[in-house]
Amino acid sequence: VGKAFAVQRRHQERGPLVNSEYYTGWLDHWAEPHSVVSTSVFVSQLDKMLNMNASVNMYVFHGGTSFGYKSGSNVDEQFHPIVTSYDFDAPISEAGDPTDKFYAIRKTIAKYLPLPRGPVPKPKRKMSLGPFKFKRLFGLSELREMLSGDTKMSEHPLTFEEIRQSQALVLYDTFLSFLPRDPGRLSVPGLRDRGYVYVNDRYQGVISRMDNVFDIMVSISKGQRLSLLVESQGRNAYGNLNDAKGIVSNVTFSGILLTHWNVTPIDERKVLPGKFATIPQETHCPPGFAAYEARFPLKVSPPLDTFLRLDHWKKGAAFLNGFNLGRYWTPMGPQKTLYVPSVLFETENVLNVIELEQ
């Protein structure tokens, strides 16, 4: 602290000492450890700044949640998508609850300034619901049929921006017009950001910008449909503003250019909750895209905040009564729960899950 303010004084002999962005914690990226800033270290440095009569802006003081697909990403040599939660290890959690860090900050400030009158806030009660029994609504082929009216045809793949897609998914379909090697190498160097590969609607695997995997070996015959369900995993938080999503360059199979694409933006609001008839139930759900639904009455009055756990799911997004709670990616972590505010609950509720992998 002393060294940092000494730099300020070299350039500004007079005026207030200001720390305009004192980090209480930090954000989380998928597949990386949960970020934590030590409470004791934080308040120790805060105490030093206040003792110097410095002004301090703590960022973030109240954690939050990037509902829907609004969480961003950071890009250096690698692509680092940010989790749904913006809890940030902040003094007040994403659910609005004071933490141990909050009480420690309050105690430190009390050494220099009078505290507000009134009771000290306490964590709010939460409610426990479930487990829920889900039914499968539809898979990729049914989704394509339901949204066929939105499909655009193009010689080459179109980006999310070119079809004005603000949601997270776009389906790219083409039919192989030549006799390929078996298996052949599908190459999508312009993938932004994650692609789920299908042949005749049978799931083949994943390519991923985050993992620097842009190629996959695929067995396919002439005339079969090759599909790429592409997921945008978050806009770049800073840097280059030219941040197109989807497929931003040519796609090849065994070195041969693939053309004549059908490009379909996926808008879950058009198909959820339960706006179309369900497909027959299966005892085993094949891997890949599928939409699921659970219906339940709310027996808690008034409703309370809670958190949704998706321990046995892999990757996707969850919706309560049509509201997008955000993305989950359970095996990757570090986020394991999605914050569910009480205001989203109704007397009768519909919980939908869009699962992308399994």
mmCIF file of C-alpha atoms in Angstrom:
data_model
loop_
_atom_site.group_PDB
_atom_site.id
_atom_site.type_symbol
_atom_site.label_atom_id
_atom_site.label_comp_id
_atom_site.label_asym_id
_atom_site.label_seq_id
_atom_site.Cartn_x
_atom_site.Cartn_y
_atom_site.Cartn_z
ATOM 1 C CA VAL A 1 0.000 0.000 0.000
ATOM 2 C CA GLY A 2 2.726 2.440 0.982
ATOM 3 C CA LYS A 3 4.690 1.792 -2.232
ATOM 4 C CA ALA A 4 1.590 2.220 -4.400
ATOM 5 C CA PHE A 5 0.663 5.545 -2.858
ATOM 6 C CA ALA A 6 4.300 6.674 -3.032
ATOM 7 C CA VAL A 7 4.035 6.381 -6.831
ATOM 8 C CA GLN A 8 0.954 8.598 -6.747
ATOM 9 C CA ARG A 9 2.743 11.180 -4.613
ATOM 10 C CA ARG A 10 5.668 11.324 -7.069
ATOM 11 C CA HIS A 11 3.243 12.437 -9.768
ATOM 12 C CA GLN A 12 0.762 14.316 -7.584
ATOM 13 C CA GLU A 13 2.219 16.082 -4.559
ATOM 14 C CA ARG A 14 -1.167 17.199 -3.252
ATOM 15 C CA GLY A 15 -4.688 15.889 -3.319
ATOM 16 C CA PRO A 16 -6.418 12.847 -1.892
ATOM 17 C CA LEU A 17 -4.966 9.368 -1.848
ATOM 18 C CA VAL A 18 -7.421 7.147 -3.729
ATOM 19 C CA ASN A 19 -7.604 3.437 -4.448
ATOM 20 C CA SER A 20 -10.398 3.392 -7.014
ATOM 21 C CA GLU A 21 -10.503 -0.383 -7.493
ATOM 22 C CA TYR A 22 -9.591 -2.456 -4.446
ATOM 23 C CA TYR A 23 -10.467 -6.042 -5.348
ATOM 24 C CA THR A 24 -12.442 -7.959 -2.739
ATOM 25 C CA GLY A 25 -12.052 -11.168 -4.728
ATOM 26 C CA TRP A 26 -11.905 -12.227 -8.345
ATOM 27 C CA LEU A 27 -13.995 -13.857 -11.054
ATOM 28 C CA ASP A 28 -13.958 -17.550 -11.952
ATOM 29 C CA HIS A 29 -13.222 -19.217 -15.276
ATOM 30 C CA TRP A 30 -14.589 -22.635 -16.154
ATOM 31 C CA ALA A 31 -12.143 -25.485 -15.477
ATOM 32 C CA GLU A 32 -10.021 -23.336 -13.157
ATOM 33 C CA PRO A 33 -9.923 -23.203 -9.327
ATOM 34 C CA HIS A 34 -12.426 -21.021 -7.478
ATOM 35 C CA SER A 35 -10.917 -17.584 -6.843
ATOM 36 C CA VAL A 36 -10.631 -16.558 -3.189
ATOM 37 C CA VAL A 37 -9.030 -13.493 -1.595
ATOM 38 C CA SER A 38 -8.011 -13.970 2.031
ATOM 39 C CA THR A 39 -10.196 -11.973 4.409
ATOM 40 C CA SER A 40 -7.316 -11.332 6.801
ATOM 41 C CA VAL A 41 -5.052 -10.027 4.028
ATOM 42 C CA PHE A 42 -7.845 -7.891 2.570
ATOM 43 C CA VAL A 43 -8.759 -6.149 5.830
ATOM 44 C CA SER A 44 -5.098 -5.733 6.781
ATOM 45 C CA GLN A 45 -4.464 -3.705 3.616
ATOM 46 C CA LEU A 46 -7.763 -1.854 4.055
ATOM 47 C CA ASP A 47 -6.716 -0.887 7.570
ATOM 48 C CA LYS A 48 -3.429 0.516 6.255
ATOM 49 C CA MET A 49 -5.202 2.626 3.620
ATOM 50 C CA LEU A 50 -7.754 4.024 6.064
ATOM 51 C CA ASN A 51 -4.963 4.787 8.521
ATOM 52 C CA MET A 52 -3.393 6.935 5.773
ATOM 53 C CA ASN A 53 -6.739 8.771 5.361
ATOM 54 C CA ALA A 54 -7.060 7.318 1.854
ATOM 55 C CA SER A 55 -10.340 6.918 -0.003
ATOM 56 C CA VAL A 56 -11.158 3.357 -1.062
ATOM 57 C CA ASN A 57 -13.611 1.911 -3.580
ATOM 58 C CA MET A 58 -14.091 -1.819 -3.004
ATOM 59 C CA TYR A 59 -14.810 -3.831 -6.145
ATOM 60 C CA VAL A 60 -16.983 -5.966 -6.037
ATOM 61 C CA PHE A 61 -18.832 -5.285 -2.772
ATOM 62 C CA HIS A 62 -22.034 -7.159 -3.696
ATOM 63 C CA GLY A 63 -21.607 -10.286 -5.800
ATOM 64 C CA GLY A 64 -24.070 -11.117 -8.537
ATOM 65 C CA THR A 65 -25.139 -13.561 -11.235
ATOM 66 C CA SER A 66 -24.847 -13.349 -15.015
ATOM 67 C CA PHE A 67 -28.271 -14.801 -15.772
ATOM 68 C CA GLY A 68 -28.853 -16.215 -19.236
ATOM 69 C CA TYR A 69 -25.860 -16.197 -21.555
ATOM 70 C CA LYS A 70 -24.467 -12.852 -20.407
ATOM 71 C CA SER A 71 -21.257 -14.055 -18.759
ATOM 72 C CA GLY A 72 -18.168 -13.065 -20.712
ATOM 73 C CA SER A 73 -14.701 -14.414 -21.367
ATOM 74 C CA ASN A 74 -11.060 -13.424 -21.243
ATOM 75 C CA VAL A 75 -8.724 -14.019 -24.165
ATOM 76 C CA ASP A 76 -4.926 -14.118 -24.135
ATOM 77 C CA GLU A 77 -3.031 -16.981 -25.753
ATOM 78 C CA GLN A 78 -5.993 -19.082 -24.622
ATOM 79 C CA PHE A 79 -9.752 -18.597 -24.484
ATOM 80 C CA HIS A 80 -11.111 -18.474 -20.910
ATOM 81 C CA PRO A 81 -14.927 -18.461 -20.600
ATOM 82 C CA ILE A 82 -16.300 -17.040 -17.347
ATOM 83 C CA VAL A 83 -18.791 -18.954 -15.195
ATOM 84 C CA THR A 84 -22.408 -17.881 -14.690
ATOM 85 C CA SER A 85 -21.879 -16.737 -11.109
ATOM 86 C CA TYR A 86 -20.279 -13.371 -10.380
ATOM 87 C CA ASP A 87 -20.156 -14.054 -6.648
ATOM 88 C CA PHE A 88 -16.526 -12.868 -6.787
ATOM 89 C CA ASP A 89 -15.838 -13.940 -3.170
ATOM 90 C CA ALA A 90 -17.374 -10.543 -2.406
ATOM 91 C CA PRO A 91 -18.328 -9.266 1.086
ATOM 92 C CA ILE A 92 -21.998 -9.712 0.125
ATOM 93 C CA SER A 93 -22.701 -12.897 -1.826
ATOM 94 C CA GLU A 94 -24.617 -13.238 -5.094
ATOM 95 C CA ALA A 95 -27.679 -14.119 -2.976
ATOM 96 C CA GLY A 96 -27.358 -10.867 -1.003
ATOM 97 C CA ASP A 97 -26.001 -12.507 2.140
ATOM 98 C CA PRO A 98 -23.270 -10.882 4.264
ATOM 99 C CA THR A 99 -20.162 -13.037 4.603
ATOM 100 C CA ASP A 100 -17.342 -13.230 7.135
ATOM 101 C CA LYS A 101 -15.483 -10.777 4.900
ATOM 102 C CA PHE A 102 -18.366 -8.287 5.266
ATOM 103 C CA TYR A 103 -18.244 -8.423 9.066
ATOM 104 C CA ALA A 104 -14.435 -8.091 9.055
ATOM 105 C CA ILE A 105 -14.639 -5.022 6.788
ATOM 106 C CA ARG A 106 -17.312 -3.497 9.021
ATOM 107 C CA LYS A 107 -15.139 -4.024 12.083
ATOM 108 C CA THR A 108 -12.161 -2.392 10.352
ATOM 109 C CA ILE A 109 -14.148 0.637 9.170
ATOM 110 C CA ALA A 110 -15.497 1.101 12.716
ATOM 111 C CA LYS A 111 -11.980 2.053 13.821
ATOM 112 C CA TYR A 112 -12.158 5.190 11.663
ATOM 113 C CA LEU A 113 -15.812 6.040 11.015
ATOM 114 C CA PRO A 114 -19.122 5.720 12.870
ATOM 115 C CA LEU A 115 -21.211 2.755 11.745
ATOM 116 C CA PRO A 116 -24.849 3.077 10.633
ATOM 117 C CA ARG A 117 -27.476 2.604 13.301
ATOM 118 C CA GLY A 118 -29.685 -0.438 13.263
ATOM 119 C CA PRO A 119 -29.196 -4.204 13.327
ATOM 120 C CA VAL A 120 -26.316 -5.858 11.507
ATOM 121 C CA PRO A 121 -27.684 -7.746 8.463
ATOM 122 C CA LYS A 122 -27.804 -11.533 8.620
ATOM 123 C CA PRO A 123 -27.928 -14.182 5.878
ATOM 124 C CA LYS A 124 -31.430 -14.861 4.576
ATOM 125 C CA ARG A 125 -33.155 -18.200 4.917
ATOM 126 C CA LYS A 126 -33.145 -20.482 1.869
ATOM 127 C CA MET A 127 -35.576 -23.199 0.853
ATOM 128 C CA SER A 128 -34.889 -26.783 -0.161
ATOM 129 C CA LEU A 129 -36.820 -28.365 -3.030
ATOM 130 C CA GLY A 130 -36.614 -31.546 -5.081
ATOM 131 C CA PRO A 131 -35.164 -33.815 -6.256
ATOM 132 C CA PHE A 132 -37.116 -33.482 -9.500
ATOM 133 C CA LYS A 133 -38.105 -36.120 -12.014
ATOM 134 C CA PHE A 134 -37.474 -35.003 -15.589
ATOM 135 C CA LYS A 135 -38.943 -36.140 -18.868
ATOM 136 C CA ARG A 136 -37.190 -35.750 -22.204
ATOM 137 C CA LEU A 137 -38.951 -33.267 -24.487
ATOM 138 C CA PHE A 138 -37.018 -33.398 -27.743
ATOM 139 C CA GLY A 139 -33.618 -33.892 -29.333
ATOM 140 C CA LEU A 140 -31.701 -32.240 -32.141
ATOM 141 C CA SER A 141 -33.789 -33.482 -35.072
ATOM 142 C CA GLU A 142 -37.044 -32.311 -33.453
ATOM 143 C CA LEU A 143 -35.465 -28.964 -32.596
ATOM 144 C CA ARG A 144 -34.414 -28.451 -36.220
ATOM 145 C CA GLU A 145 -37.950 -29.147 -37.401
ATOM 146 C CA MET A 146 -39.514 -26.803 -34.836
ATOM 147 C CA LEU A 147 -37.243 -23.909 -35.837
ATOM 148 C CA SER A 148 -37.075 -24.614 -39.581
ATOM 149 C CA GLY A 149 -38.820 -21.335 -40.334
ATOM 150 C CA ASP A 150 -35.782 -19.457 -39.000
ATOM 151 C CA THR A 151 -33.217 -21.309 -41.149
ATOM 152 C CA LYS A 152 -30.992 -19.293 -43.485
ATOM 153 C CA MET A 153 -29.251 -20.870 -46.518
ATOM 154 C CA SER A 154 -25.729 -19.781 -47.376
ATOM 155 C CA GLU A 155 -22.802 -20.911 -49.513
ATOM 156 C CA HIS A 156 -20.541 -20.521 -46.484
ATOM 157 C CA PRO A 157 -21.234 -20.575 -42.721
ATOM 158 C CA LEU A 158 -22.765 -17.383 -41.328
ATOM 159 C CA THR A 159 -21.731 -15.889 -37.991
ATOM 160 C CA PHE A 160 -24.113 -15.225 -35.117
ATOM 161 C CA GLU A 161 -23.962 -11.541 -35.987
ATOM 162 C CA GLU A 162 -24.875 -12.090 -39.635
ATOM 163 C CA ILE A 163 -28.099 -13.834 -38.620
ATOM 164 C CA ARG A 164 -28.666 -11.498 -35.633
ATOM 165 C CA GLN A 165 -28.446 -14.279 -33.072
ATOM 166 C CA SER A 166 -28.151 -12.975 -29.505
ATOM 167 C CA GLN A 167 -28.569 -16.337 -27.785
ATOM 168 C CA ALA A 168 -25.903 -19.013 -27.282
ATOM 169 C CA LEU A 169 -26.538 -21.631 -29.993
ATOM 170 C CA VAL A 170 -26.616 -21.888 -33.782
ATOM 171 C CA LEU A 171 -27.067 -25.110 -35.774
ATOM 172 C CA TYR A 172 -25.025 -25.485 -38.978
ATOM 173 C CA ASP A 173 -26.093 -28.276 -41.381
ATOM 174 C CA THR A 174 -24.627 -29.424 -44.690
ATOM 175 C CA PHE A 175 -24.824 -32.621 -46.748
ATOM 176 C CA LEU A 176 -21.615 -34.247 -47.929
ATOM 177 C CA SER A 177 -21.533 -33.991 -51.726
ATOM 178 C CA PHE A 178 -18.469 -36.172 -52.329
ATOM 179 C CA LEU A 179 -17.142 -39.614 -51.425
ATOM 180 C CA PRO A 180 -14.959 -38.979 -48.361
ATOM 181 C CA ARG A 181 -12.195 -40.848 -46.655
ATOM 182 C CA ASP A 182 -13.467 -42.967 -43.786
ATOM 183 C CA PRO A 183 -12.784 -41.669 -41.265
ATOM 184 C CA GLY A 184 -11.941 -38.157 -42.397
ATOM 185 C CA ARG A 185 -10.734 -35.055 -40.608
ATOM 186 C CA LEU A 186 -13.319 -32.357 -39.990
ATOM 187 C CA SER A 187 -11.495 -29.053 -39.521
ATOM 188 C CA VAL A 188 -13.168 -25.891 -38.160
ATOM 189 C CA PRO A 189 -10.316 -23.424 -37.480
ATOM 190 C CA GLY A 190 -12.758 -20.518 -37.180
ATOM 191 C CA LEU A 191 -14.809 -22.056 -34.369
ATOM 192 C CA ARG A 192 -16.162 -19.538 -31.852
ATOM 193 C CA ASP A 193 -16.382 -21.141 -29.327
ATOM 194 C CA ARG A 194 -17.506 -24.765 -28.860
ATOM 195 C CA GLY A 195 -18.900 -27.188 -31.422
ATOM 196 C CA TYR A 196 -20.923 -30.374 -31.017
ATOM 197 C CA VAL A 197 -20.519 -32.599 -34.088
ATOM 198 C CA TYR A 198 -23.264 -34.844 -35.504
ATOM 199 C CA VAL A 199 -23.648 -37.187 -38.485
ATOM 200 C CA ASN A 200 -27.290 -37.797 -39.407
ATOM 201 C CA ASP A 201 -28.140 -36.428 -35.951
ATOM 202 C CA ARG A 202 -25.937 -38.970 -34.177
ATOM 203 C CA TYR A 203 -23.532 -37.305 -31.765
ATOM 204 C CA GLN A 204 -19.833 -37.703 -32.669
ATOM 205 C CA GLY A 205 -17.936 -35.481 -30.230
ATOM 206 C CA VAL A 206 -16.742 -31.985 -29.351
ATOM 207 C CA ILE A 207 -14.362 -29.424 -30.787
ATOM 208 C CA SER A 208 -13.377 -26.564 -28.530
ATOM 209 C CA ARG A 209 -11.682 -23.191 -28.742
ATOM 210 C CA MET A 210 -10.988 -23.319 -24.995
ATOM 211 C CA ASP A 211 -9.025 -26.553 -25.480
ATOM 212 C CA ASN A 212 -7.468 -25.528 -28.824
ATOM 213 C CA VAL A 213 -9.159 -28.509 -30.486
ATOM 214 C CA PHE A 214 -10.470 -27.492 -33.905
ATOM 215 C CA ASP A 215 -10.287 -30.890 -35.675
ATOM 216 C CA ILE A 216 -12.083 -34.186 -35.148
ATOM 217 C CA MET A 217 -12.005 -37.518 -36.989
ATOM 218 C CA VAL A 218 -15.474 -38.422 -38.263
ATOM 219 C CA SER A 219 -16.924 -41.394 -40.154
ATOM 220 C CA ILE A 220 -19.437 -40.176 -42.730
ATOM 221 C CA SER A 221 -20.702 -41.251 -46.156
ATOM 222 C CA LYS A 222 -21.604 -39.279 -49.252
ATOM 223 C CA GLY A 223 -25.073 -37.752 -48.929
ATOM 224 C CA GLN A 224 -25.192 -37.864 -45.132
ATOM 225 C CA ARG A 225 -25.938 -34.771 -43.073
ATOM 226 C CA LEU A 226 -23.037 -33.228 -41.167
ATOM 227 C CA SER A 227 -24.128 -30.914 -38.358
ATOM 228 C CA LEU A 228 -22.301 -28.552 -36.041
ATOM 229 C CA LEU A 229 -24.192 -27.194 -33.051
ATOM 230 C CA VAL A 230 -22.044 -24.187 -32.129
ATOM 231 C CA GLU A 231 -22.105 -22.550 -28.716
ATOM 232 C CA SER A 232 -20.947 -19.015 -27.985
ATOM 233 C CA GLN A 233 -19.299 -19.205 -24.551
ATOM 234 C CA GLY A 234 -19.117 -15.488 -23.833
ATOM 235 C CA ARG A 235 -17.980 -12.211 -25.345
ATOM 236 C CA ASN A 236 -14.449 -10.934 -24.811
ATOM 237 C CA ALA A 237 -14.495 -8.777 -21.667
ATOM 238 C CA TYR A 238 -11.835 -6.387 -22.978
ATOM 239 C CA GLY A 239 -9.564 -5.928 -25.972
ATOM 240 C CA ASN A 240 -10.604 -6.385 -29.596
ATOM 241 C CA LEU A 241 -14.214 -5.329 -30.204
ATOM 242 C CA ASN A 242 -14.354 -7.500 -33.340
ATOM 243 C CA ASP A 243 -15.554 -10.600 -31.495
ATOM 244 C CA ALA A 244 -17.733 -12.548 -33.937
ATOM 245 C CA LYS A 245 -19.273 -15.816 -32.775
ATOM 246 C CA GLY A 246 -20.194 -19.030 -34.560
ATOM 247 C CA ILE A 247 -18.079 -20.235 -37.497
ATOM 248 C CA VAL A 248 -15.987 -17.343 -38.786
ATOM 249 C CA SER A 249 -13.981 -19.084 -41.545
ATOM 250 C CA ASN A 250 -14.198 -22.008 -43.963
ATOM 251 C CA VAL A 251 -14.893 -25.584 -42.863
ATOM 252 C CA THR A 252 -13.141 -28.514 -44.548
ATOM 253 C CA PHE A 253 -13.466 -32.295 -44.504
ATOM 254 C CA SER A 254 -10.276 -34.165 -45.428
ATOM 255 C CA GLY A 255 -9.071 -30.907 -46.938
ATOM 256 C CA ILE A 256 -12.151 -30.401 -49.142
ATOM 257 C CA LEU A 257 -14.160 -27.210 -48.655
ATOM 258 C CA LEU A 258 -17.703 -27.720 -47.338
ATOM 259 C CA THR A 259 -20.375 -25.439 -48.787
ATOM 260 C CA HIS A 260 -24.166 -25.060 -49.016
ATOM 261 C CA TRP A 261 -25.016 -24.602 -45.349
ATOM 262 C CA ASN A 262 -28.352 -24.372 -43.589
ATOM 263 C CA VAL A 263 -27.887 -22.070 -40.595
ATOM 264 C CA THR A 264 -30.509 -22.107 -37.828
ATOM 265 C CA PRO A 265 -30.418 -19.795 -34.792
ATOM 266 C CA ILE A 266 -31.599 -21.570 -31.635
ATOM 267 C CA ASP A 267 -33.936 -19.482 -29.500
ATOM 268 C CA GLU A 268 -35.099 -21.547 -26.525
ATOM 269 C CA ARG A 269 -37.846 -19.025 -25.836
ATOM 270 C CA LYS A 270 -39.671 -20.351 -28.894
ATOM 271 C CA VAL A 271 -39.728 -23.960 -27.685
ATOM 272 C CA LEU A 272 -39.696 -23.712 -23.864
ATOM 273 C CA PRO A 273 -41.389 -24.366 -21.592
ATOM 274 C CA GLY A 274 -43.139 -27.346 -23.188
ATOM 275 C CA LYS A 275 -44.583 -25.554 -26.209
ATOM 276 C CA PHE A 276 -44.357 -28.666 -28.382
ATOM 277 C CA ALA A 277 -45.412 -32.263 -27.897
ATOM 278 C CA THR A 278 -42.844 -34.472 -26.213
ATOM 279 C CA ILE A 279 -41.206 -37.362 -28.006
ATOM 280 C CA PRO A 280 -41.717 -40.935 -26.767
ATOM 281 C CA GLN A 281 -39.905 -41.649 -23.533
ATOM 282 C CA GLU A 282 -36.651 -43.593 -23.742
ATOM 283 C CA THR A 283 -35.095 -45.715 -21.046
ATOM 284 C CA HIS A 284 -31.680 -44.559 -22.254
ATOM 285 C CA CYS A 285 -31.140 -41.064 -23.628
ATOM 286 C CA PRO A 286 -28.477 -40.946 -26.366
ATOM 287 C CA PRO A 287 -25.588 -38.502 -25.928
ATOM 288 C CA GLY A 288 -25.835 -35.019 -27.364
ATOM 289 C CA PHE A 289 -28.424 -32.271 -27.351
ATOM 290 C CA ALA A 290 -31.762 -32.792 -25.601
ATOM 291 C CA ALA A 291 -34.325 -30.684 -23.771
ATOM 292 C CA TYR A 292 -35.821 -31.902 -20.487
ATOM 293 C CA GLU A 293 -38.662 -30.752 -18.281
ATOM 294 C CA ALA A 294 -39.806 -31.169 -14.674
ATOM 295 C CA ARG A 295 -43.056 -29.737 -13.290
ATOM 296 C CA PHE A 296 -43.667 -29.214 -9.587
ATOM 297 C CA PRO A 297 -45.954 -27.264 -7.237
ATOM 298 C CA LEU A 298 -44.427 -24.845 -4.752
ATOM 299 C CA LYS A 299 -45.346 -25.823 -1.198
ATOM 300 C CA VAL A 300 -43.295 -23.101 0.527
ATOM 301 C CA SER A 301 -45.084 -19.816 1.217
ATOM 302 C CA PRO A 302 -43.749 -17.258 0.773
ATOM 303 C CA PRO A 303 -41.041 -18.595 -1.580
ATOM 304 C CA LEU A 304 -37.410 -18.162 -0.579
ATOM 305 C CA ASP A 305 -34.187 -17.951 -2.561
ATOM 306 C CA THR A 306 -32.474 -21.227 -3.328
ATOM 307 C CA PHE A 307 -29.748 -22.802 -5.484
ATOM 308 C CA LEU A 308 -30.104 -25.380 -8.247
ATOM 309 C CA ARG A 309 -27.694 -28.309 -8.216
ATOM 310 C CA LEU A 310 -27.188 -30.341 -11.389
ATOM 311 C CA ASP A 311 -24.807 -32.958 -10.065
ATOM 312 C CA HIS A 312 -25.484 -35.641 -12.676
ATOM 313 C CA TRP A 313 -25.698 -33.399 -15.732
ATOM 314 C CA LYS A 314 -22.767 -32.332 -17.899
ATOM 315 C CA LYS A 315 -23.160 -29.017 -19.744
ATOM 316 C CA GLY A 316 -26.009 -26.745 -20.722
ATOM 317 C CA ALA A 317 -28.435 -24.193 -19.341
ATOM 318 C CA ALA A 318 -31.384 -24.274 -16.929
ATOM 319 C CA PHE A 319 -34.673 -22.361 -17.119
ATOM 320 C CA LEU A 320 -37.291 -21.770 -14.413
ATOM 321 C CA ASN A 321 -40.702 -20.745 -15.748
ATOM 322 C CA GLY A 322 -39.027 -19.587 -18.942
ATOM 323 C CA PHE A 323 -36.339 -17.515 -17.189
ATOM 324 C CA ASN A 324 -32.770 -18.498 -18.100
ATOM 325 C CA LEU A 325 -30.854 -19.123 -14.861
ATOM 326 C CA GLY A 326 -27.576 -19.460 -16.749
ATOM 327 C CA ARG A 327 -25.085 -22.064 -17.833
ATOM 328 C CA TYR A 328 -23.904 -25.081 -15.881
ATOM 329 C CA TRP A 329 -20.833 -27.214 -16.608
ATOM 330 C CA THR A 330 -20.770 -29.598 -13.702
ATOM 331 C CA PRO A 331 -17.693 -31.766 -14.491
ATOM 332 C CA MET A 332 -15.537 -28.705 -15.203
ATOM 333 C CA GLY A 333 -16.498 -26.508 -12.266
ATOM 334 C CA PRO A 334 -15.654 -24.619 -10.207
ATOM 335 C CA GLN A 335 -19.311 -23.504 -10.134
ATOM 336 C CA LYS A 336 -21.630 -26.247 -8.883
ATOM 337 C CA THR A 337 -24.925 -24.394 -8.291
ATOM 338 C CA LEU A 338 -27.086 -21.786 -10.020
ATOM 339 C CA TYR A 339 -28.644 -19.032 -7.922
ATOM 340 C CA VAL A 340 -32.469 -19.035 -8.072
ATOM 341 C CA PRO A 341 -34.144 -15.901 -6.648
ATOM 342 C CA SER A 342 -37.487 -16.334 -4.912
ATOM 343 C CA VAL A 343 -39.303 -13.967 -7.306
ATOM 344 C CA LEU A 344 -39.050 -16.532 -10.122
ATOM 345 C CA PHE A 345 -41.267 -19.107 -8.404
ATOM 346 C CA GLU A 346 -44.974 -19.518 -9.083
ATOM 347 C CA THR A 347 -47.674 -21.743 -7.602
ATOM 348 C CA GLU A 348 -47.038 -24.290 -10.378
ATOM 349 C CA ASN A 349 -43.516 -24.348 -11.794
ATOM 350 C CA VAL A 350 -41.725 -25.625 -14.885
ATOM 351 C CA LEU A 351 -37.998 -26.383 -14.729
ATOM 352 C CA ASN A 352 -36.306 -26.958 -18.090
ATOM 353 C CA VAL A 353 -32.779 -28.114 -18.783
ATOM 354 C CA ILE A 354 -31.053 -27.836 -22.156
ATOM 355 C CA GLU A 355 -28.315 -30.477 -22.021
ATOM 356 C CA LEU A 356 -25.655 -30.295 -24.734
ATOM 357 C CA GLU A 357 -23.480 -33.339 -24.139
ATOM 358 C CA GLN A 358 -24.993 -36.198 -22.124
#
